[in-house]
Short mmCIF file of C-alpha atoms in Angstrom, two decimals:
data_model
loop_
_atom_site.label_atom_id
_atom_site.label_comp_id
_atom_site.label_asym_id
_atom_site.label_seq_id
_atom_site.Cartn_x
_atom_site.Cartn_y
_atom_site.Cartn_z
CA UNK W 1 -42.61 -61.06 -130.48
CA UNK W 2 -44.75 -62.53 -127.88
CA UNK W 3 -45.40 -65.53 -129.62
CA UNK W 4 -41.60 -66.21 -129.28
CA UNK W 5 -41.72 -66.14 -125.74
CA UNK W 6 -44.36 -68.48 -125.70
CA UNK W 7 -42.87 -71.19 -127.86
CA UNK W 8 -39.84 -71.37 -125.84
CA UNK W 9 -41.20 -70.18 -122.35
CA UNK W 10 -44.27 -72.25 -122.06
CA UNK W 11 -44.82 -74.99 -124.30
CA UNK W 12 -41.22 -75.43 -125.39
CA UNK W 13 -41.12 -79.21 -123.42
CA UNK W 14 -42.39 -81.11 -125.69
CA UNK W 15 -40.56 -80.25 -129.02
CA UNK W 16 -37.02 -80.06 -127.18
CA UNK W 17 -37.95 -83.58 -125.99
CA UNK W 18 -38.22 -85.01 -129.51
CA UNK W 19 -35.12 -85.24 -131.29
CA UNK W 20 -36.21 -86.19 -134.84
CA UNK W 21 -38.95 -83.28 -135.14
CA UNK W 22 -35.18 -80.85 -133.51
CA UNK W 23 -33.11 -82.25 -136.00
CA UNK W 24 -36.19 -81.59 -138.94
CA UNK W 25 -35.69 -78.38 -137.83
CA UNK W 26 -32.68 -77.48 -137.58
CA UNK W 27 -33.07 -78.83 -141.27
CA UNK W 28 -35.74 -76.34 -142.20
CA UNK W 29 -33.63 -73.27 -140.40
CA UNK W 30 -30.58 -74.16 -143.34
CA UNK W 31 -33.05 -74.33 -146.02
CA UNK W 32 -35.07 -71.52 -145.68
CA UNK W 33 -31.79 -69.15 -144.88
CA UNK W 34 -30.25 -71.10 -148.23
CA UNK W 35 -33.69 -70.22 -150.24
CA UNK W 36 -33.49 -66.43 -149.47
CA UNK W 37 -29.87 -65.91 -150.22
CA UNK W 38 -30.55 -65.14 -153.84
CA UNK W 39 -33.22 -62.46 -153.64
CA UNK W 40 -31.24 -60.58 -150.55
CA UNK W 41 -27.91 -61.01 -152.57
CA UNK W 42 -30.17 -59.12 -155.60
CA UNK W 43 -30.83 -56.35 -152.68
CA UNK W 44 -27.46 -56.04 -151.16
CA UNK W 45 -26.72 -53.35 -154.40
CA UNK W 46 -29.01 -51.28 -152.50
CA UNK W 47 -27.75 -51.94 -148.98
CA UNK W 48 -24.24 -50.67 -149.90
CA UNK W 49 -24.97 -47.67 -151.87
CA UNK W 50 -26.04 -45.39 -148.23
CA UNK W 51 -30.22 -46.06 -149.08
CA UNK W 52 -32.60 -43.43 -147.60
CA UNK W 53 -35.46 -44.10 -145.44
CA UNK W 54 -37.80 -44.92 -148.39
CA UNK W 55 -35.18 -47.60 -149.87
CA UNK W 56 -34.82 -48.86 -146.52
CA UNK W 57 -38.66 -49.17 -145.86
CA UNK W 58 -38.98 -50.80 -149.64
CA UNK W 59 -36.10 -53.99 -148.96
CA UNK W 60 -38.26 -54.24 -145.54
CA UNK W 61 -40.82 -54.85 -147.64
CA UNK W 62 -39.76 -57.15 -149.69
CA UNK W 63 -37.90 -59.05 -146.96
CA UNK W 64 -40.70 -59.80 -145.54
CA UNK W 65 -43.29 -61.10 -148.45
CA UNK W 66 -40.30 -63.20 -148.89
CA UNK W 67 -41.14 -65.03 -145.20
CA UNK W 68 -44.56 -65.90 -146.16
CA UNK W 69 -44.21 -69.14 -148.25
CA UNK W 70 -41.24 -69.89 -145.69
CA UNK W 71 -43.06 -69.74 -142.06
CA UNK W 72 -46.24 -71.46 -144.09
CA UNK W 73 -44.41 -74.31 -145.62
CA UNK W 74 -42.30 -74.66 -142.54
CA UNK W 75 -45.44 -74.29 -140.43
CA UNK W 76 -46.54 -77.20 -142.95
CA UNK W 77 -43.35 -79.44 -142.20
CA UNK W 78 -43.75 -79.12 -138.24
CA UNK W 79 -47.43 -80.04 -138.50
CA UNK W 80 -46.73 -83.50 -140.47
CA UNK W 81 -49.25 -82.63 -143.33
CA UNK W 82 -49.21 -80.87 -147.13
CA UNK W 83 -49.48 -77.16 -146.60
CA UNK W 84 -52.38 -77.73 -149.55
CA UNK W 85 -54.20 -79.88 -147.42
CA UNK W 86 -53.68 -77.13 -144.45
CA UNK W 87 -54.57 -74.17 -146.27
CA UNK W 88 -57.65 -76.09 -147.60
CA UNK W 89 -58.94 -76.99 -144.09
CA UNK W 90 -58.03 -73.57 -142.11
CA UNK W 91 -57.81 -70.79 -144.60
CA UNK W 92 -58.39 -68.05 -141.90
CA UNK W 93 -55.49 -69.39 -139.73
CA UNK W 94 -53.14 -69.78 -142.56
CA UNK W 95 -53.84 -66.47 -144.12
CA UNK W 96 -53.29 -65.42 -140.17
CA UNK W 97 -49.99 -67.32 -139.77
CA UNK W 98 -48.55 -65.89 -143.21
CA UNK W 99 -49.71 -62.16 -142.27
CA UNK W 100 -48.67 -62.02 -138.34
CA UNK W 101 -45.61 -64.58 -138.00
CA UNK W 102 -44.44 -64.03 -141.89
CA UNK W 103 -45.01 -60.42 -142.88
CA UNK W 104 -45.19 -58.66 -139.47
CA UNK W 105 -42.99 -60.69 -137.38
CA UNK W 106 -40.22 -60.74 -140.24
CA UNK W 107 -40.43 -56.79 -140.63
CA UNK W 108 -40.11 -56.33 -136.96
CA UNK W 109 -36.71 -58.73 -137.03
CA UNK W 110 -35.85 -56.51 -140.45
CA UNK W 111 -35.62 -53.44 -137.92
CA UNK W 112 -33.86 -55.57 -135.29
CA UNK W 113 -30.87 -56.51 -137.77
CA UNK W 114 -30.65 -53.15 -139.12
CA UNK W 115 -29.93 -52.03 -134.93
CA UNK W 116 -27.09 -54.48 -134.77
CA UNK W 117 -25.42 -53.45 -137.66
CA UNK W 118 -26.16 -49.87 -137.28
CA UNK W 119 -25.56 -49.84 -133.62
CA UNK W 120 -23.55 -53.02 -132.90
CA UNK W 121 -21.33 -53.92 -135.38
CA UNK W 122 -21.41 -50.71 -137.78
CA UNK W 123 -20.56 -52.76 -140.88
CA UNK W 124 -22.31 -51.97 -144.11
CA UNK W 125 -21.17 -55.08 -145.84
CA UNK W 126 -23.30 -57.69 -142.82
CA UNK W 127 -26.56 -56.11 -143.50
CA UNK W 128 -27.41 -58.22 -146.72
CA UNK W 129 -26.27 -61.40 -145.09
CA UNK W 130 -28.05 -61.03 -141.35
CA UNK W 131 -31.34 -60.12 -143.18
CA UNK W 132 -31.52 -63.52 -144.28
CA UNK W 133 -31.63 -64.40 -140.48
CA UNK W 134 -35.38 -62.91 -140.88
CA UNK W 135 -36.30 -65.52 -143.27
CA UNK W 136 -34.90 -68.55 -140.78
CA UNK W 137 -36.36 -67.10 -137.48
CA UNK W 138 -39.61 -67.19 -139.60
CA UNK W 139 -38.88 -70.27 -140.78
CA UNK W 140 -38.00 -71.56 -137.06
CA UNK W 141 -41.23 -70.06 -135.44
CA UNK W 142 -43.54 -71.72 -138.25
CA UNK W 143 -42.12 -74.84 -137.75
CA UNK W 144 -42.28 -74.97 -133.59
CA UNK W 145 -46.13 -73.33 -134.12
CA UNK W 146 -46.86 -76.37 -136.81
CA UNK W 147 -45.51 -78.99 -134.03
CA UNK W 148 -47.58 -77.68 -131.41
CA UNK W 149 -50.42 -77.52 -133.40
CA UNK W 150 -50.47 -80.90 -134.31
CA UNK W 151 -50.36 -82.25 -131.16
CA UNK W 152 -52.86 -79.55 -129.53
CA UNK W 153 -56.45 -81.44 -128.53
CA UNK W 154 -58.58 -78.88 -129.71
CA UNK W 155 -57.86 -77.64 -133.42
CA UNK W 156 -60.13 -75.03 -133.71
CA UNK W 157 -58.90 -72.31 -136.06
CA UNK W 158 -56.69 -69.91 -134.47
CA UNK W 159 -55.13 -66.23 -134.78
CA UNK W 160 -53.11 -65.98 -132.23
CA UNK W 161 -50.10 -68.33 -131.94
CA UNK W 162 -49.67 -70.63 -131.25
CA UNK W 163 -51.64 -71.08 -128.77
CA UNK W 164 -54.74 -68.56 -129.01
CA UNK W 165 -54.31 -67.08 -126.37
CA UNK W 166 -54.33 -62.99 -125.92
CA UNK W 167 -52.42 -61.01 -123.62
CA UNK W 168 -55.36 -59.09 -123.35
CA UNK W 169 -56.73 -61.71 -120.15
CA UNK W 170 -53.85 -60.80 -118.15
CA UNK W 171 -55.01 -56.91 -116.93
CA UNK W 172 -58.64 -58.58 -115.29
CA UNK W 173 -57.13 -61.08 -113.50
CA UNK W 174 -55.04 -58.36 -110.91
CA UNK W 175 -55.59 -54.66 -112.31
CA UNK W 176 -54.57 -52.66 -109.52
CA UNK W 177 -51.60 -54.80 -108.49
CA UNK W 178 -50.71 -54.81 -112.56
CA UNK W 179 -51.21 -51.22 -113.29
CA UNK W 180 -49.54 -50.50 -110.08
CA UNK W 181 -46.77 -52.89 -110.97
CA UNK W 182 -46.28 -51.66 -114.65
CA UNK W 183 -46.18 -47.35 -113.73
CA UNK W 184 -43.40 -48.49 -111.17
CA UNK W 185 -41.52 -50.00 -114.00
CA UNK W 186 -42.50 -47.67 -116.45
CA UNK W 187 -41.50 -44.34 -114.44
CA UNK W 188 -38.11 -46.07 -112.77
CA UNK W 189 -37.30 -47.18 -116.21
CA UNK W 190 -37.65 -44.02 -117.33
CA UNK W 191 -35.92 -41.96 -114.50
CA UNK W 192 -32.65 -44.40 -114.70
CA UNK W 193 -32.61 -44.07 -118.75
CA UNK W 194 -32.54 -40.69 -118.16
CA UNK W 195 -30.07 -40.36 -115.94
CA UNK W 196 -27.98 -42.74 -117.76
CA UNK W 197 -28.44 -41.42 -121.29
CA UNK W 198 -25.94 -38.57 -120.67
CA UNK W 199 -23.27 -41.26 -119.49
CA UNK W 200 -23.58 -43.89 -121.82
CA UNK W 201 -23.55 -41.84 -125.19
CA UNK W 202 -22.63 -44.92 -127.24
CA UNK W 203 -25.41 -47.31 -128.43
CA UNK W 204 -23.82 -50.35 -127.28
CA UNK W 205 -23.40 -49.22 -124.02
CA UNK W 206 -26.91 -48.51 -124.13
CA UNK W 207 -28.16 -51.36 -125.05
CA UNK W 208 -26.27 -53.52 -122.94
CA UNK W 209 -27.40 -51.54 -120.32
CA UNK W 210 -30.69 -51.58 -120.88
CA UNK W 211 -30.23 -55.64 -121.04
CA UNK W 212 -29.09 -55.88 -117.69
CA UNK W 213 -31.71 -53.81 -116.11
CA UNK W 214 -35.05 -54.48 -117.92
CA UNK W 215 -33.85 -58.34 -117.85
CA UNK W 216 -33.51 -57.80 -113.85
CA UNK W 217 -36.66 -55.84 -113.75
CA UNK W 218 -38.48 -58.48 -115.88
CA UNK W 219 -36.79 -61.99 -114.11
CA UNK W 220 -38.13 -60.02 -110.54
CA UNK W 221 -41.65 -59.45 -112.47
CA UNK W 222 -41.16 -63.39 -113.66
CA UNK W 223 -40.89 -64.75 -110.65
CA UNK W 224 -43.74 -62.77 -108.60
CA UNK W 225 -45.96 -63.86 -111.32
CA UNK W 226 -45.84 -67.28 -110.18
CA UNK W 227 -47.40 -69.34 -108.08
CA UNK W 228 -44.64 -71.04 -106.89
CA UNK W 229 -41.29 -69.63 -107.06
CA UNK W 230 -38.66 -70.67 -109.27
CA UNK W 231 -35.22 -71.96 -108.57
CA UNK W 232 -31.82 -69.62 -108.74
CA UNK W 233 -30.82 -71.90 -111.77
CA UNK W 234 -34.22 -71.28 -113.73
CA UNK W 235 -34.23 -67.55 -112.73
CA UNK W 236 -30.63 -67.12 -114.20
CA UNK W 237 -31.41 -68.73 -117.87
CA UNK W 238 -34.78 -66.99 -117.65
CA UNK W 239 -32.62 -63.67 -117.21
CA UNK W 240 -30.43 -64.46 -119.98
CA UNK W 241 -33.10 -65.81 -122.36
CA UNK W 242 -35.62 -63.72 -122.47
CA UNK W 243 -34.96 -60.98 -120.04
CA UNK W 244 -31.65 -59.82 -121.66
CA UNK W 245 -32.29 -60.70 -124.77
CA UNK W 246 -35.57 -59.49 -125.64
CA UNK W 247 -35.01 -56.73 -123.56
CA UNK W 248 -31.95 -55.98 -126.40
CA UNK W 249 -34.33 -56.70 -129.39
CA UNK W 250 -36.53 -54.59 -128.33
CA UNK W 251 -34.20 -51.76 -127.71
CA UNK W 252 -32.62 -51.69 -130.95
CA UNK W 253 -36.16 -52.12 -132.92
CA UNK W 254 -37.19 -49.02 -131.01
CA UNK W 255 -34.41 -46.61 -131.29
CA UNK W 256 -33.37 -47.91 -134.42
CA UNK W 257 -37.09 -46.62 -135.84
CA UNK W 258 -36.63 -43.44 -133.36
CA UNK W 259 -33.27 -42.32 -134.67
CA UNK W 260 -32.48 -43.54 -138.09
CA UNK W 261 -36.04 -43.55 -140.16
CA UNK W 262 -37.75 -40.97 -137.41
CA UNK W 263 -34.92 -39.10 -137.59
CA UNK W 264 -36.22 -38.08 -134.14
CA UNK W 265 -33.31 -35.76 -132.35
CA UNK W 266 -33.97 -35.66 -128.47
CA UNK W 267 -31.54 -34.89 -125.70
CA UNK W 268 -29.66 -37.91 -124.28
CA UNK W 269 -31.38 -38.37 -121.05
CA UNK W 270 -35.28 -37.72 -123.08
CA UNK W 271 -33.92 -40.53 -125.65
CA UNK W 272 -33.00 -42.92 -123.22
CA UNK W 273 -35.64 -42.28 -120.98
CA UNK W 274 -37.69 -42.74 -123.28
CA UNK W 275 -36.40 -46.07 -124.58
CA UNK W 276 -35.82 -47.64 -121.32
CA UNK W 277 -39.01 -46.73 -120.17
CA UNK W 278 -40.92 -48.31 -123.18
CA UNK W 279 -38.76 -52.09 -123.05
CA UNK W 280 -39.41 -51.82 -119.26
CA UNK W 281 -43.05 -51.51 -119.14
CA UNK W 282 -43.84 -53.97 -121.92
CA UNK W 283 -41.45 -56.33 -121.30
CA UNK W 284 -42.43 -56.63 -117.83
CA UNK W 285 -46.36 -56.91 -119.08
CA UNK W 286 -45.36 -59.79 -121.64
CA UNK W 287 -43.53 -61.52 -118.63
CA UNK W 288 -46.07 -61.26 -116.50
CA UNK W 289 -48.71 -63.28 -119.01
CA UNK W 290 -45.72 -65.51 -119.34
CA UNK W 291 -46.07 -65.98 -115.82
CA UNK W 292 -49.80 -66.10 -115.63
CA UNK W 293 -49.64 -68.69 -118.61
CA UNK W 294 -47.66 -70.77 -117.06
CA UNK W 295 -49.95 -71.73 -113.92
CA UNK W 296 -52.99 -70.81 -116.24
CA UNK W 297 -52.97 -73.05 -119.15
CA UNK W 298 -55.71 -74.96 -120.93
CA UNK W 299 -56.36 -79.11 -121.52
CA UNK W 300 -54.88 -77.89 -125.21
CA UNK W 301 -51.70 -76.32 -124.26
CA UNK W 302 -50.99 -79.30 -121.14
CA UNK W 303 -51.67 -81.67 -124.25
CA UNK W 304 -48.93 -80.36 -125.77
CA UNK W 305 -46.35 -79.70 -122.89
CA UNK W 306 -47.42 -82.65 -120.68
CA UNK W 307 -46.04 -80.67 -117.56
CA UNK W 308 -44.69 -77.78 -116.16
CA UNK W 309 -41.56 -77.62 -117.84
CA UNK W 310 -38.59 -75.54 -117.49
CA UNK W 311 -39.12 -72.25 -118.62
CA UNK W 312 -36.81 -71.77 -120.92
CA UNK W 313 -36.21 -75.12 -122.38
CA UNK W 314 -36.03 -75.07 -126.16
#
């Protein structure tokens, strides 16, 4: 879900500037959640009748073939141009958008949804109707990726989005002071979700736990990362949106794979540990690049952000 980050972290100035291309959005959110609700109502039979791992992994499935035509014609609205004409001109970047932001990125949210309503809200009866969230995040990210694109200077094909660049550069720019950095997190992470797991045996205790600490852990790791430091104001939304929050996705992805289709049974503190230790190291090495990113960015990506903008504007 790095890509996420990105859009709203980094180059999310420009679009929440421009009213017209917000409210086109907000437009394509409502039709893309309206243009799923008949397929997932044909799949909420299954949701309510207790399905096994296998029926589970099979409506994932679907789900998410079912984002492809959304994030590529939404992709197509944000850009300004046909899709036709798009998939005509950059085949290898549209067959990339459809397979990473549509099929991956929705089964990945597929998992998330399931963790709320398995761990959050515990009713059966919301699983059909958040899955169709999948389709509009899709729908959401295509469109922002589109807008960007458009505007970007250099539109060379791409496959990573939206702006093509990996998080991969990161580790050479500081390797000792980032490996040294990420066992820290990793091991303390670790450590306090094991000594927490026995105390917090509910999963929403857990996972608002592991908000609040991976979302300090990752502002802190935010912040360093720059070159110069950020105001109390921006450090506070930045903890909110995305420390806490992705800090919470990630959680409930993980142990909803771990304990429900896994059906892996560790002790308390080994299953916590484990989790916390997993959202702390790689959401502090996603905010990091974040971080480098931000003082690091190409002629393409200033084209499209114009400044240093607040980090979480959106």
């Amino acid at each position: 879900m790095l890509h996420r980050m990105k859009l709203r972290v980094v180059y999310g100035g420009g679009l929440a500037k421009d009213k017209l291309a917000g409210r086109l959005k907000m437009k394509v959110i409502l039709l893309a959640g309206i243009a799923v609700l008949i397929p997932f109502a044909g799949i909420t039979y299954f949701l309510l009748t207790d399905p096994g791992v296998m029926e589970l992994v099979l409506i994932g499935f679907l789900s998410s073939l079912s984002c492809i035509p959304v994030v590529l014609c939404a992709y197509a609205k944000g850009y300004g141009r046909p899709l036709a004409d798009l998939w005509r001109e950059r085949p290898g970047e549209m067959k990339s958008l459809a397979i990473k932001i549509g099929f991956l990125y929705g089964f990945a949210l597929y998992w998330m949804i399931l963790g709320i309503v398995e761990f959050l809200f515990g009713y059966d009866a919301f699983r059909a109707a958040l899955i169709s969230f999948v389709a509009s995040a899709a729908a959401r990210d295509g469109f922002e990726i589109g807008y960007y694109r458009a505007k970007a200077t250099v539109q060379d094909q791409i496959r990573i989005f939206p702006d093509n660049r990996s998080i991969k550069e990161l580790l050479p720019v500081a390797p000792g002071k980032i490996i040294a950095l990420l066992v820290t997190v990793v091991l303390g992470g670790g450590m306090t979700g094991a000594f927490l797991g026995p105390l917090l045996p509910e999963p929403l205790h857990q996972a608002v736990a592991i908000g609040i600490i991976v979302g300090i852990v990752t502002t802190f790791s935010y912040a360093w990362s720059l070159e110069d430091p950020p105001g109390f104001r921006v450090l506070v939304r930045f903890f909110i949106w995305p420390g806490f929050t992705m800090a919470l996705t990630y959680f409930l992805i993980l142990a909803y794979l771990l304990r429900k289709v896994f059906l892996v049974n560790l002790p308390p503190s080994i299953d916590f540990g484990l989790l916390m230790a997993a959202c702390s190291g790689w959401m502090t090495y996603e905010t990091l690049f974040l971080g480098y990113l931000q003082w690091k960015k190409p002629l393409a990506a200033a084209a499209v952000s114009d400044e240093h903008v607040d980090p979480v504007a959106s």
